Coordinates of C-alpha atoms and ligand atoms in Angstrom, one line a residue:
Chain A
M1 CA 84.4 -99.4 -93.2
P2 CA 85.7 -101.0 -90.0
K3 CA 83.1 -102.2 -87.5
Y4 CA 82.7 -100.5 -84.2
G5 CA 80.8 -101.2 -81.0
K6 CA 77.7 -99.2 -80.3
E7 CA 78.2 -95.7 -81.7
Y8 CA 76.8 -92.8 -79.9
Q9 CA 75.8 -89.7 -81.8
M10 CA 76.0 -86.4 -80.2
S11 CA 73.2 -84.1 -81.2
N12 CA 75.5 -81.3 -82.2
G13 CA 77.6 -82.9 -84.9
K14 CA 79.4 -85.9 -86.2
S15 CA 82.4 -87.2 -84.3
K16 CA 85.7 -88.4 -85.7
F17 CA 85.9 -90.8 -82.8
A18 CA 83.6 -93.5 -81.5
W19 CA 83.1 -95.1 -78.1
N20 CA 84.2 -98.7 -78.4
N21 CA 81.9 -101.1 -76.7
L22 CA 81.0 -99.1 -73.6
P23 CA 78.2 -100.0 -71.2
S24 CA 75.0 -98.3 -72.3
E25 CA 74.3 -95.9 -69.3
T26 CA 74.4 -92.4 -70.5
V27 CA 74.3 -88.9 -69.0
T28 CA 73.1 -85.7 -70.6
I29 CA 75.5 -82.8 -70.6
Y30 CA 75.0 -79.4 -72.2
F31 CA 77.7 -78.3 -74.7
E32 CA 77.2 -74.7 -75.7
D33 CA 73.7 -75.1 -74.3
A34 CA 72.8 -78.0 -76.6
P35 CA 71.9 -81.2 -74.8
C36 CA 74.2 -84.2 -75.7
E37 CA 73.8 -87.7 -74.6
V38 CA 77.2 -89.2 -73.7
P39 CA 78.3 -92.5 -72.0
S40 CA 78.7 -92.0 -68.3
G41 CA 82.1 -92.1 -66.8
V42 CA 84.0 -90.6 -69.8
T43 CA 86.0 -87.4 -69.6
V44 CA 84.7 -84.1 -70.8
A45 CA 87.5 -84.1 -73.4
A46 CA 86.5 -87.5 -74.7
A47 CA 82.8 -86.4 -74.8
L48 CA 83.6 -83.4 -77.0
L49 CA 86.5 -84.5 -79.1
G50 CA 86.2 -84.5 -82.8
H51 CA 82.9 -82.7 -82.9
D52 CA 82.1 -79.8 -85.3
D53 CA 85.4 -78.2 -86.1
N54 CA 87.0 -79.9 -83.2
H55 CA 88.2 -76.9 -81.1
F56 CA 87.8 -76.5 -77.4
C57 CA 89.3 -73.1 -76.7
R58 CA 91.4 -70.4 -78.3
S59 CA 95.1 -69.7 -77.6
A60 CA 95.8 -67.0 -75.0
A61 CA 97.8 -64.7 -77.3
K62 CA 96.7 -65.2 -80.9
Q63 CA 93.1 -66.5 -80.5
E64 CA 93.9 -69.6 -82.6
K65 CA 91.5 -72.5 -82.3
R66 CA 93.0 -75.2 -80.1
A67 CA 92.0 -78.7 -79.0
P68 CA 93.4 -81.3 -76.5
Y69 CA 97.0 -82.2 -77.2
C70 CA 98.4 -84.2 -74.2
L71 CA 95.2 -85.6 -72.6
M72 CA 97.1 -85.8 -69.3
G73 CA 96.9 -82.3 -67.8
V74 CA 100.1 -80.6 -68.9
C75 CA 99.4 -78.7 -72.1
F76 CA 96.4 -76.6 -71.0
E77 CA 94.9 -76.8 -74.6
C78 CA 91.6 -78.3 -73.4
L79 CA 90.5 -75.4 -71.2
V80 CA 86.7 -75.1 -71.0
E81 CA 84.1 -73.5 -68.8
I82 CA 82.3 -76.0 -66.7
D83 CA 79.2 -74.9 -64.7
G84 CA 80.3 -71.3 -64.9
I85 CA 83.9 -71.9 -63.8
K86 CA 86.6 -71.1 -66.3
N87 CA 90.0 -72.7 -66.9
R88 CA 88.8 -76.3 -66.3
Q89 CA 91.0 -78.9 -67.9
A90 CA 88.5 -81.0 -69.9
C91 CA 90.9 -84.0 -70.0
L92 CA 90.8 -84.3 -66.2
E93 CA 87.1 -83.9 -65.6
P94 CA 84.6 -86.8 -65.8
V95 CA 81.2 -85.9 -67.2
R96 CA 78.3 -85.5 -64.8
E97 CA 74.5 -85.5 -65.4
G98 CA 73.4 -81.9 -66.2
M99 CA 76.9 -80.5 -66.6
H100 CA 77.2 -77.3 -68.6
V101 CA 80.3 -77.1 -70.8
K102 CA 81.3 -74.1 -72.9
R103 CA 84.2 -73.4 -75.1
Q104 CA 86.6 -70.9 -73.6
H105 CA 87.8 -68.1 -75.7
T106 CA 89.7 -66.1 -73.2
L107 CA 91.7 -66.7 -70.0
V108 CA 90.2 -64.8 -67.1
D109 CA 90.5 -64.2 -63.4
E110 CA 93.8 -65.9 -63.4
K111 CA 97.0 -65.4 -61.5
K112 CA 99.5 -66.8 -63.9
Chain B
M1 CA 90.9 -86.1 -44.3
K2 CA 93.1 -84.5 -41.6
N3 CA 95.2 -81.4 -41.9
S4 CA 98.5 -82.9 -41.0
Y5 CA 100.2 -86.2 -41.8
D6 CA 103.5 -88.1 -41.4
A7 CA 103.8 -88.1 -45.1
I8 CA 101.9 -86.6 -48.1
I9 CA 102.3 -88.3 -51.4
I10 CA 101.5 -86.4 -54.6
G11 CA 100.5 -88.4 -57.6
A12 CA 98.7 -91.8 -57.7
G13 CA 100.6 -93.6 -60.3
P14 CA 102.5 -96.8 -59.5
A15 CA 105.2 -95.0 -57.4
G16 CA 102.7 -93.0 -55.4
L17 CA 100.4 -96.0 -54.9
A18 CA 103.2 -98.3 -53.8
C19 CA 104.8 -95.7 -51.6
S20 CA 101.6 -94.7 -49.8
A21 CA 100.6 -98.4 -49.2
E22 CA 104.0 -99.2 -47.8
L23 CA 103.9 -96.3 -45.4
A24 CA 100.4 -97.0 -44.3
N25 CA 101.3 -100.6 -43.7
K26 CA 104.0 -99.4 -41.4
G27 CA 101.4 -97.6 -39.3
L28 CA 102.1 -94.1 -40.5
E29 CA 99.6 -91.4 -41.2
V30 CA 99.6 -91.0 -45.0
A31 CA 97.6 -89.0 -47.5
L32 CA 97.8 -89.6 -51.3
L33 CA 96.7 -86.6 -53.4
D34 CA 96.0 -87.0 -57.1
E35 CA 94.5 -84.8 -59.9
Q36 CA 92.7 -87.6 -61.7
A37 CA 89.3 -89.0 -60.7
T38 CA 90.6 -92.5 -60.2
P39 CA 94.0 -94.0 -59.1
G40 CA 96.5 -95.4 -61.6
G41 CA 98.5 -92.5 -63.0
Q42 CA 99.0 -92.5 -66.8
I43 CA 100.1 -96.1 -67.2
Y44 CA 97.3 -97.6 -65.2
R45 CA 94.8 -94.9 -65.9
N46 CA 91.3 -95.7 -64.9
I47 CA 92.3 -99.3 -64.0
T48 CA 89.6 -99.6 -61.3
R49 CA 86.9 -99.0 -63.9
T50 CA 88.0 -100.3 -67.3
S51 CA 85.8 -103.0 -68.9
S52 CA 87.2 -106.4 -69.7
R53 CA 87.2 -105.4 -73.4
Q54 CA 89.5 -102.5 -72.6
R55 CA 91.7 -104.7 -70.5
T56 CA 92.0 -107.3 -73.3
V57 CA 93.1 -104.6 -75.8
L58 CA 95.5 -103.0 -73.3
G59 CA 97.1 -106.3 -72.2
E60 CA 99.1 -107.5 -69.3
D61 CA 101.3 -104.5 -68.9
Y62 CA 98.1 -102.6 -68.0
T63 CA 96.4 -105.2 -65.9
E64 CA 99.6 -105.5 -63.8
G65 CA 98.2 -102.4 -62.2
L66 CA 95.4 -104.4 -60.6
K67 CA 97.9 -105.8 -58.1
V68 CA 99.2 -102.4 -57.3
I69 CA 95.7 -101.2 -56.7
E70 CA 94.8 -104.2 -54.6
N71 CA 97.8 -103.6 -52.2
F72 CA 96.9 -99.9 -52.1
E73 CA 93.3 -100.6 -51.2
K74 CA 94.2 -103.0 -48.5
A75 CA 96.6 -100.6 -46.9
A76 CA 94.0 -97.9 -47.3
P77 CA 95.9 -94.6 -46.7
D78 CA 93.8 -91.4 -47.0
Y79 CA 93.2 -90.8 -50.7
L80 CA 92.0 -87.5 -52.2
P81 CA 91.3 -87.7 -56.0
R82 CA 90.6 -84.7 -58.2
A83 CA 92.9 -82.6 -56.0
R84 CA 95.1 -80.1 -57.9
V85 CA 98.2 -79.4 -56.0
W86 CA 99.2 -75.8 -56.9
Q87 CA 102.1 -75.2 -54.5
A88 CA 104.3 -77.3 -52.2
E89 CA 107.0 -76.0 -49.8
P90 CA 110.2 -77.6 -48.5
N91 CA 108.8 -77.4 -45.0
G92 CA 106.1 -79.9 -45.9
E93 CA 103.2 -77.5 -46.7
V94 CA 101.0 -78.5 -49.6
F95 CA 98.4 -76.2 -51.1
L96 CA 95.6 -77.8 -53.2
S97 CA 92.4 -77.0 -54.9
H98 CA 89.6 -79.4 -54.5
K99 CA 85.9 -79.0 -55.2
K100 CA 86.2 -75.3 -56.0
S101 CA 88.1 -74.4 -52.8
S102 CA 91.7 -74.3 -51.8
K103 CA 93.3 -75.6 -48.6
K104 CA 96.6 -76.3 -47.0
L105 CA 97.8 -79.6 -45.6
T106 CA 101.1 -80.2 -43.9
A107 CA 103.4 -83.3 -43.4
Q108 CA 106.8 -84.2 -42.0
F109 CA 107.7 -85.6 -45.4
L110 CA 106.6 -85.0 -48.9
V111 CA 106.9 -87.5 -51.7
L112 CA 106.5 -86.1 -55.2
S113 CA 105.5 -88.9 -57.5
T114 CA 104.2 -86.7 -60.3
G115 CA 105.5 -89.0 -63.0
A116 CA 106.5 -88.3 -66.6
M117 CA 105.1 -86.7 -69.7
E118 CA 105.7 -87.0 -73.4
R119 CA 108.6 -84.9 -74.7
P120 CA 106.9 -81.9 -76.4
V121 CA 108.6 -81.4 -79.7
P122 CA 107.3 -78.4 -81.8
F123 CA 107.0 -78.9 -85.6
P124 CA 105.0 -76.9 -88.2
G125 CA 101.3 -77.3 -87.6
W126 CA 101.5 -79.0 -84.2
T127 CA 99.0 -76.6 -82.7
L128 CA 96.2 -77.6 -85.1
P129 CA 93.2 -79.3 -83.6
G130 CA 93.6 -83.0 -84.5
V131 CA 97.3 -83.2 -83.5
M132 CA 97.6 -85.2 -80.3
T133 CA 100.2 -87.3 -78.6
C134 CA 100.3 -91.1 -78.7
G135 CA 100.0 -91.2 -74.9
G136 CA 97.0 -88.9 -75.2
M137 CA 95.2 -91.3 -77.5
S138 CA 96.1 -94.1 -75.1
N139 CA 94.6 -92.1 -72.3
L140 CA 91.4 -91.5 -74.3
F141 CA 91.0 -95.2 -74.7
K142 CA 91.8 -96.1 -71.1
D143 CA 89.5 -93.5 -69.5
S144 CA 86.7 -93.3 -72.2
S145 CA 87.1 -96.3 -74.5
L146 CA 87.5 -93.9 -77.4
A147 CA 89.0 -94.8 -80.8
P148 CA 89.3 -92.8 -84.0
T149 CA 86.9 -93.5 -86.9
E150 CA 88.6 -91.4 -89.5
P151 CA 92.2 -91.7 -90.9
V152 CA 94.9 -91.4 -88.3
V153 CA 98.7 -91.0 -88.9
I154 CA 101.1 -92.2 -86.2
A155 CA 104.5 -90.5 -86.2
G156 CA 107.6 -90.5 -84.0
S157 CA 109.9 -92.7 -82.1
G158 CA 109.8 -94.9 -79.1
P159 CA 108.1 -98.0 -77.6
L160 CA 104.9 -96.1 -76.9
L161 CA 104.4 -95.4 -80.6
W162 CA 104.3 -99.2 -81.3
L163 CA 102.1 -99.9 -78.3
V164 CA 99.5 -97.4 -79.4
A165 CA 99.7 -98.7 -83.0
E166 CA 99.1 -102.2 -81.7
H167 CA 96.0 -101.0 -79.8
L168 CA 94.6 -99.1 -82.7
F169 CA 95.0 -102.1 -85.0
A170 CA 93.2 -104.2 -82.3
L171 CA 90.4 -101.6 -82.4
N172 CA 90.2 -101.6 -86.2
A173 CA 90.9 -97.9 -86.3
P174 CA 91.6 -96.6 -89.9
I175 CA 95.4 -96.0 -89.7
A176 CA 96.6 -94.0 -92.7
A177 CA 100.3 -94.4 -92.1
I178 CA 103.0 -95.2 -89.5
L179 CA 106.0 -92.9 -89.7
D180 CA 109.0 -94.0 -87.6
T181 CA 111.4 -91.2 -87.1
T182 CA 114.1 -93.2 -85.3
P183 CA 117.4 -92.7 -87.2
S184 CA 118.7 -96.2 -88.4
K185 CA 122.1 -95.4 -87.1
Q186 CA 120.8 -95.4 -83.5
Y187 CA 120.3 -99.2 -83.9
I188 CA 124.1 -99.4 -84.2
T189 CA 125.1 -96.8 -81.6
S190 CA 122.9 -98.4 -79.0
A191 CA 124.2 -101.9 -79.6
R192 CA 127.0 -101.5 -77.1
H193 CA 124.5 -101.5 -74.3
M194 CA 123.0 -104.8 -75.7
P195 CA 125.0 -107.2 -73.5
Q196 CA 123.7 -105.6 -70.3
A197 CA 120.2 -105.4 -71.7
L198 CA 120.3 -109.2 -72.4
G199 CA 120.1 -109.7 -68.6
R200 CA 116.4 -109.1 -69.2
F201 CA 116.1 -111.1 -72.4
G202 CA 112.4 -111.8 -71.9
Y203 CA 111.6 -108.1 -71.5
L204 CA 113.5 -107.2 -74.7
M205 CA 111.8 -110.0 -76.7
K206 CA 108.4 -108.7 -75.6
G207 CA 109.3 -105.3 -77.3
V208 CA 110.7 -107.0 -80.4
K209 CA 107.6 -109.2 -80.7
M210 CA 105.3 -106.2 -80.3
I211 CA 107.0 -104.3 -83.1
A212 CA 107.0 -107.3 -85.3
A213 CA 103.2 -107.8 -84.6
V214 CA 102.5 -104.2 -85.6
Q215 CA 104.5 -104.6 -88.8
L216 CA 102.7 -107.7 -89.7
A217 CA 99.3 -106.1 -89.0
A218 CA 100.3 -103.1 -91.1
K219 CA 101.3 -105.3 -94.0
K220 CA 98.1 -107.2 -93.8
A221 CA 96.0 -104.1 -93.7
K222 CA 98.2 -102.5 -96.4
V223 CA 99.0 -99.6 -94.1
P224 CA 102.1 -97.8 -95.4
M225 CA 105.0 -97.8 -93.0
Y226 CA 108.2 -95.7 -93.4
R227 CA 111.5 -95.7 -91.4
N228 CA 114.0 -92.9 -91.0
V229 CA 111.2 -90.3 -91.5
K230 CA 112.0 -86.6 -91.2
N231 CA 110.3 -83.2 -91.4
I232 CA 106.9 -84.1 -90.1
E233 CA 104.4 -81.3 -90.8
A234 CA 100.7 -81.0 -89.9
V235 CA 98.7 -79.3 -92.6
G236 CA 95.3 -77.8 -92.4
N237 CA 93.2 -74.7 -92.0
E238 CA 92.1 -74.5 -88.4
Q239 CA 92.1 -78.3 -88.2
L240 CA 94.2 -81.1 -89.4
Q241 CA 93.7 -82.1 -93.0
S242 CA 96.9 -83.9 -93.9
V243 CA 100.3 -84.9 -92.7
K244 CA 103.5 -84.3 -94.7
A245 CA 106.9 -85.8 -94.2
T246 CA 110.1 -86.8 -96.0
C247 CA 111.7 -90.2 -96.2
G248 CA 115.1 -90.1 -98.0
N249 CA 114.3 -88.0 -101.1
K250 CA 110.7 -89.1 -101.1
Q251 CA 108.0 -86.6 -100.3
L252 CA 105.1 -88.1 -98.3
E253 CA 101.6 -86.8 -97.7
F254 CA 98.6 -88.5 -96.1
A255 CA 95.1 -87.2 -95.6
A256 CA 94.2 -87.6 -92.0
S257 CA 92.0 -86.0 -89.3
T258 CA 94.2 -87.2 -86.4
L259 CA 97.9 -87.1 -86.1
L260 CA 99.4 -88.9 -83.1
V261 CA 103.0 -87.9 -82.3
H262 CA 105.5 -89.4 -79.9
E263 CA 109.1 -88.4 -79.3
G264 CA 109.9 -90.1 -76.0
I265 CA 109.1 -89.5 -72.4
I266 CA 110.6 -87.0 -69.9
P267 CA 110.1 -86.5 -66.2
N268 CA 107.3 -84.0 -65.4
T269 CA 109.3 -81.6 -63.2
A270 CA 106.8 -78.8 -62.7
L271 CA 106.1 -79.4 -59.0
L272 CA 109.8 -80.4 -58.4
R273 CA 110.9 -77.1 -59.9
Q274 CA 108.4 -75.1 -58.0
I275 CA 109.4 -76.5 -54.6
G276 CA 113.1 -76.1 -55.4
C277 CA 114.6 -79.5 -56.0
E278 CA 118.0 -79.5 -57.7
H279 CA 118.2 -81.0 -61.1
T280 CA 120.9 -82.8 -63.2
W281 CA 121.1 -82.9 -67.0
N282 CA 121.1 -86.3 -68.8
P283 CA 123.1 -86.0 -72.0
V284 CA 121.7 -89.2 -73.6
Q285 CA 118.0 -88.6 -73.2
R286 CA 118.6 -84.8 -73.0
Y287 CA 116.3 -83.9 -70.1
W288 CA 116.6 -82.4 -66.6
H289 CA 115.8 -84.8 -63.8
P290 CA 116.0 -84.2 -60.1
E291 CA 119.2 -85.1 -58.3
V292 CA 118.2 -88.0 -56.0
N293 CA 119.8 -90.9 -54.3
E294 CA 118.5 -94.5 -54.5
H295 CA 115.6 -93.8 -52.2
G296 CA 114.6 -90.6 -53.9
A297 CA 116.0 -88.2 -51.3
T298 CA 116.5 -84.7 -52.8
N299 CA 118.6 -81.6 -51.7
L300 CA 115.6 -80.7 -49.5
P301 CA 115.6 -82.8 -46.3
A302 CA 111.8 -83.3 -46.1
V303 CA 111.2 -83.8 -49.8
F304 CA 111.5 -87.1 -51.8
V305 CA 110.9 -87.9 -55.4
A306 CA 109.7 -91.3 -56.5
G307 CA 108.9 -93.0 -59.8
D308 CA 109.4 -91.8 -63.3
G309 CA 109.8 -88.3 -62.0
T310 CA 113.3 -89.2 -60.9
F311 CA 114.2 -90.6 -64.3
V312 CA 112.0 -92.4 -66.8
H313 CA 112.4 -96.1 -66.0
G314 CA 108.9 -97.4 -66.5
A315 CA 106.0 -98.6 -64.3
K316 CA 107.6 -101.6 -62.6
S317 CA 110.6 -99.6 -61.6
A318 CA 108.4 -96.8 -60.4
E319 CA 106.7 -99.2 -58.0
Y320 CA 110.0 -100.3 -56.6
K321 CA 111.2 -96.7 -56.3
G322 CA 108.1 -95.8 -54.4
R323 CA 108.6 -98.7 -51.9
L324 CA 112.3 -97.8 -51.4
T325 CA 111.3 -94.2 -50.7
A326 CA 108.6 -95.3 -48.2
M327 CA 111.2 -97.5 -46.4
A328 CA 113.7 -94.6 -46.1
I329 CA 111.0 -92.3 -44.7
A330 CA 109.8 -95.0 -42.2
K331 CA 113.4 -95.4 -41.1
Q332 CA 113.7 -91.6 -40.5
L333 CA 110.5 -91.7 -38.5
H334 CA 111.8 -94.6 -36.4
R335 CA 109.2 -97.1 -37.7
L336 CA 112.0 -99.2 -39.1
S337 CA 115.3 -100.0 -37.3
K338 CA 118.5 -99.8 -39.3
C339 CA 118.5 -103.6 -39.4
E340 CA 114.9 -104.0 -40.5
Y341 CA 115.4 -101.3 -43.1
K342 CA 118.4 -103.2 -44.5
Q343 CA 116.5 -106.5 -44.6
Q344 CA 113.4 -105.0 -46.2
A345 CA 115.1 -102.7 -48.7
A346 CA 117.6 -105.2 -50.1
P347 CA 115.2 -107.4 -52.1
V348 CA 113.4 -104.4 -53.5
R349 CA 116.7 -102.8 -54.5
E350 CA 117.7 -106.0 -56.2
Q351 CA 114.4 -106.2 -58.2
L352 CA 114.9 -102.5 -59.2
H353 CA 118.4 -103.2 -60.4
K354 CA 117.2 -106.1 -62.5
E355 CA 114.4 -103.9 -64.0
L356 CA 116.9 -101.2 -64.9
Q357 CA 119.3 -103.5 -66.9
P358 CA 117.8 -102.9 -70.3
R359 CA 117.3 -99.1 -69.8
P360 CA 120.7 -97.9 -71.1
F361 CA 120.0 -99.8 -74.4
I362 CA 116.5 -98.4 -74.7
D363 CA 117.6 -94.9 -73.8
A364 CA 120.3 -95.0 -76.4
L365 CA 118.2 -96.5 -79.1
Y366 CA 115.4 -94.0 -78.6
A367 CA 117.6 -91.0 -77.7
P368 CA 116.3 -87.7 -79.2
R369 CA 117.8 -87.6 -82.6
K370 CA 120.3 -84.8 -83.5
D371 CA 117.9 -82.8 -85.6
L372 CA 114.8 -83.3 -83.5
F373 CA 114.7 -79.6 -82.5
A374 CA 115.9 -78.2 -85.9
I375 CA 112.5 -76.4 -85.9
P376 CA 111.7 -74.2 -88.9
D377 CA 111.7 -70.5 -88.0
E378 CA 108.0 -70.0 -88.8
A379 CA 106.9 -72.9 -86.5
T380 CA 105.2 -72.0 -83.2
V381 CA 107.2 -73.2 -80.2
C382 CA 105.3 -71.6 -77.3
R383 CA 101.7 -72.7 -77.9
C384 CA 100.2 -70.5 -75.3
E385 CA 101.8 -67.2 -76.4
G386 CA 102.3 -68.0 -80.0
V387 CA 106.1 -67.5 -80.1
T388 CA 107.9 -68.9 -83.1
A389 CA 111.2 -70.6 -83.3
G390 CA 112.5 -67.7 -85.4
R391 CA 111.6 -65.2 -82.7
I392 CA 113.4 -67.3 -80.1
R393 CA 116.5 -67.6 -82.3
E394 CA 116.5 -63.8 -82.7
I395 CA 116.5 -63.2 -79.0
V396 CA 119.2 -65.8 -78.4
A397 CA 121.3 -64.1 -81.1
Q398 CA 121.0 -60.9 -79.1
G399 CA 122.8 -62.6 -76.3
F400 CA 120.0 -64.0 -74.1
S401 CA 120.5 -67.6 -73.1
D402 CA 118.4 -67.8 -69.9
H403 CA 114.8 -69.0 -70.5
N404 CA 113.7 -66.9 -67.6
E405 CA 115.0 -63.8 -69.3
I406 CA 113.6 -64.9 -72.7
K407 CA 110.3 -65.4 -71.1
S408 CA 110.2 -61.9 -69.6
I409 CA 111.1 -60.3 -72.9
I410 CA 109.0 -62.3 -75.5
R411 CA 106.5 -64.0 -73.1
C412 CA 107.6 -67.5 -74.2
G413 CA 106.6 -69.8 -71.4
M414 CA 104.3 -67.2 -69.7
G415 CA 100.9 -68.8 -70.7
P416 CA 98.7 -71.2 -68.8
C417 CA 101.1 -74.2 -69.3
Q418 CA 104.0 -72.1 -67.7
G419 CA 106.6 -73.5 -70.1
R420 CA 105.8 -77.2 -69.7
M421 CA 105.3 -77.4 -73.5
C422 CA 108.1 -75.1 -74.8
G423 CA 110.8 -75.7 -72.1
S424 CA 112.6 -78.6 -73.9
A425 CA 112.6 -76.7 -77.2
V426 CA 113.7 -73.4 -75.9
L427 CA 116.6 -75.1 -74.2
E428 CA 117.7 -76.8 -77.5
L429 CA 117.2 -73.6 -79.5
V430 CA 119.4 -71.7 -77.0
A431 CA 122.1 -74.4 -77.3
E432 CA 121.8 -74.4 -81.1
R433 CA 122.1 -70.6 -81.5
S434 CA 124.5 -69.6 -78.6
G435 CA 126.7 -72.7 -78.5
I436 CA 126.1 -72.8 -74.7
P437 CA 125.5 -76.4 -73.7
A438 CA 122.0 -77.1 -72.3
E439 CA 123.4 -78.2 -68.9
E440 CA 125.0 -74.8 -68.4
T441 CA 121.9 -72.7 -68.9
R442 CA 119.5 -71.9 -66.1
P443 CA 116.3 -73.9 -66.3
L444 CA 112.9 -72.2 -66.3
R445 CA 111.6 -71.3 -62.8
M446 CA 108.1 -72.4 -61.9
R447 CA 106.1 -70.0 -59.8
P448 CA 103.0 -71.0 -57.7
P449 CA 100.2 -71.5 -58.4
I450 CA 101.3 -74.1 -60.9
K451 CA 97.7 -75.1 -61.6
P452 CA 94.8 -72.8 -62.5
V453 CA 93.2 -71.3 -59.4
S454 CA 90.9 -68.3 -59.5
L455 CA 91.9 -65.2 -57.6
Q456 CA 88.6 -65.6 -55.7
E457 CA 89.6 -69.0 -54.6
L458 CA 93.1 -67.8 -53.5
A459 CA 91.6 -65.0 -51.5
N460 CA 89.2 -67.4 -49.7
A461 CA 92.0 -69.9 -49.0
Q462 CA 94.1 -67.2 -47.3
L463 CA 91.1 -66.2 -45.2
E464 CA 90.6 -69.8 -44.1
E465 CA 94.2 -70.0 -43.0
T466 CA 94.0 -66.8 -40.8
D467 CA 90.8 -68.0 -39.3
E468 CA 92.5 -71.1 -38.1
S469 CA 95.7 -69.6 -36.7
Ligands
FES1 S1 94.7 -82.0 -73.1 FE1 96.5 -81.2 -72.3 S2 95.9 -80.4 -70.4 FE2 94.1 -81.3 -71.1

């Protein structure tokens, strides 16, 4: 097995990714109401990527499980609910102490 | 933050940073708006906060960005991060969402420096969680220092593919395979641009060395590498389990939890389309790009485009383009006399020309291959609405060739991404089925808001506006 820097474990599963040698300050965010300790300064997408079965939201039409594809704000496959607000692009949002993140399974209240 | 400016620049990559700094240095009132939390765009993403470890892995091409940032910080134009621009108008109005509320800013000139994105190419299984772009992986490392710990396959064509492979080797990530889809014959067809490219010999050698270094690393680590690969397929039940492909008559399959794909870079034209910039078709790279002159002037007198959004030329060129745009605007606002403009623009123009020398070669070598969009009927093309290639072919066979019409009939391009992901593919499927060349079809319109804004927020924004007037 290759060696990595300090590996953080999120409390809700095992990640397919690891943080490589980040400073050790962490923040606690709530993912689906479960507290998770993640390095401060990372994006919500990075904090959640690769956990459990890996999905962030479901597709608008067919309800298929989806996860970040572009990580730069153009594919809209990383939509989550953050602090009660839907349709947030997880790849553009940095984590904040006490932030509540939920998977999003429908698009709502949206002029599109 | 004021409500009105001499110029508003949208996008804080190298073009936007250089442009806004140049304008501010000339004493103009400038605002730079950006959707990310820190300046740098994609190429210099998170450059103000990356650790020395990250910078070592990312190398010189990344740390170049520190100079751009330094100039920008010295010039200190107004800068608004985490601002999602959802509409811009030819009269200089910009509507944006920031901290849960929307507002309107105005300027005499707008500079759209919204950069580029990876060419979205549908293939079977590309919607599975675990499939991402190479640029996406690079972004995860830049902004979050993230690296994969389980097997990853890298597939596609273009310099970014090698760059990401290089970074992953440096990070000791478990690479399961590298699948290069560049057709060998493009090494021959691109050769005629070689003499001109040799004007930037050092630049070319850097690329050659990078690829050689990755090949050596792959050999040492016994990572399988294939050339001329076709028919990439992501396999899995609700998440990626393996990657299939063909190489000659060999069938390949690799177990992987992450597949990183890359098929080149195209201008991100969403905001350009929405505001109404005219576009031209590039037959080599096969993408639409705005019709601009050397300083980024468009068909709309108050609207300029700078950086990779005009045509994908890379970070250094983007910086030069941003500066030339700034000088043209300063001239129009009488901050530069004709003579001063000539003096100041000439050296930058020369640097830009030099920077562009190798581009025809690179564009030809990494042109989208002929069968890139020979998408199997059952593959999903429109990710949001779940429309397959077969369904699009059916509609085209019925005589529809306008993506706008196709969208209204089968919803292809109607979801949250508004066609950003399916646009390139629909264009090629229309060309394939109808025989109508891509440049003769009508591109997909973009309607505001081009970023998610809640109805509540829109309603409040309108109220604010009436309150003020
Ligand atoms: S991952 Fe594509 S928009 Fe966030």
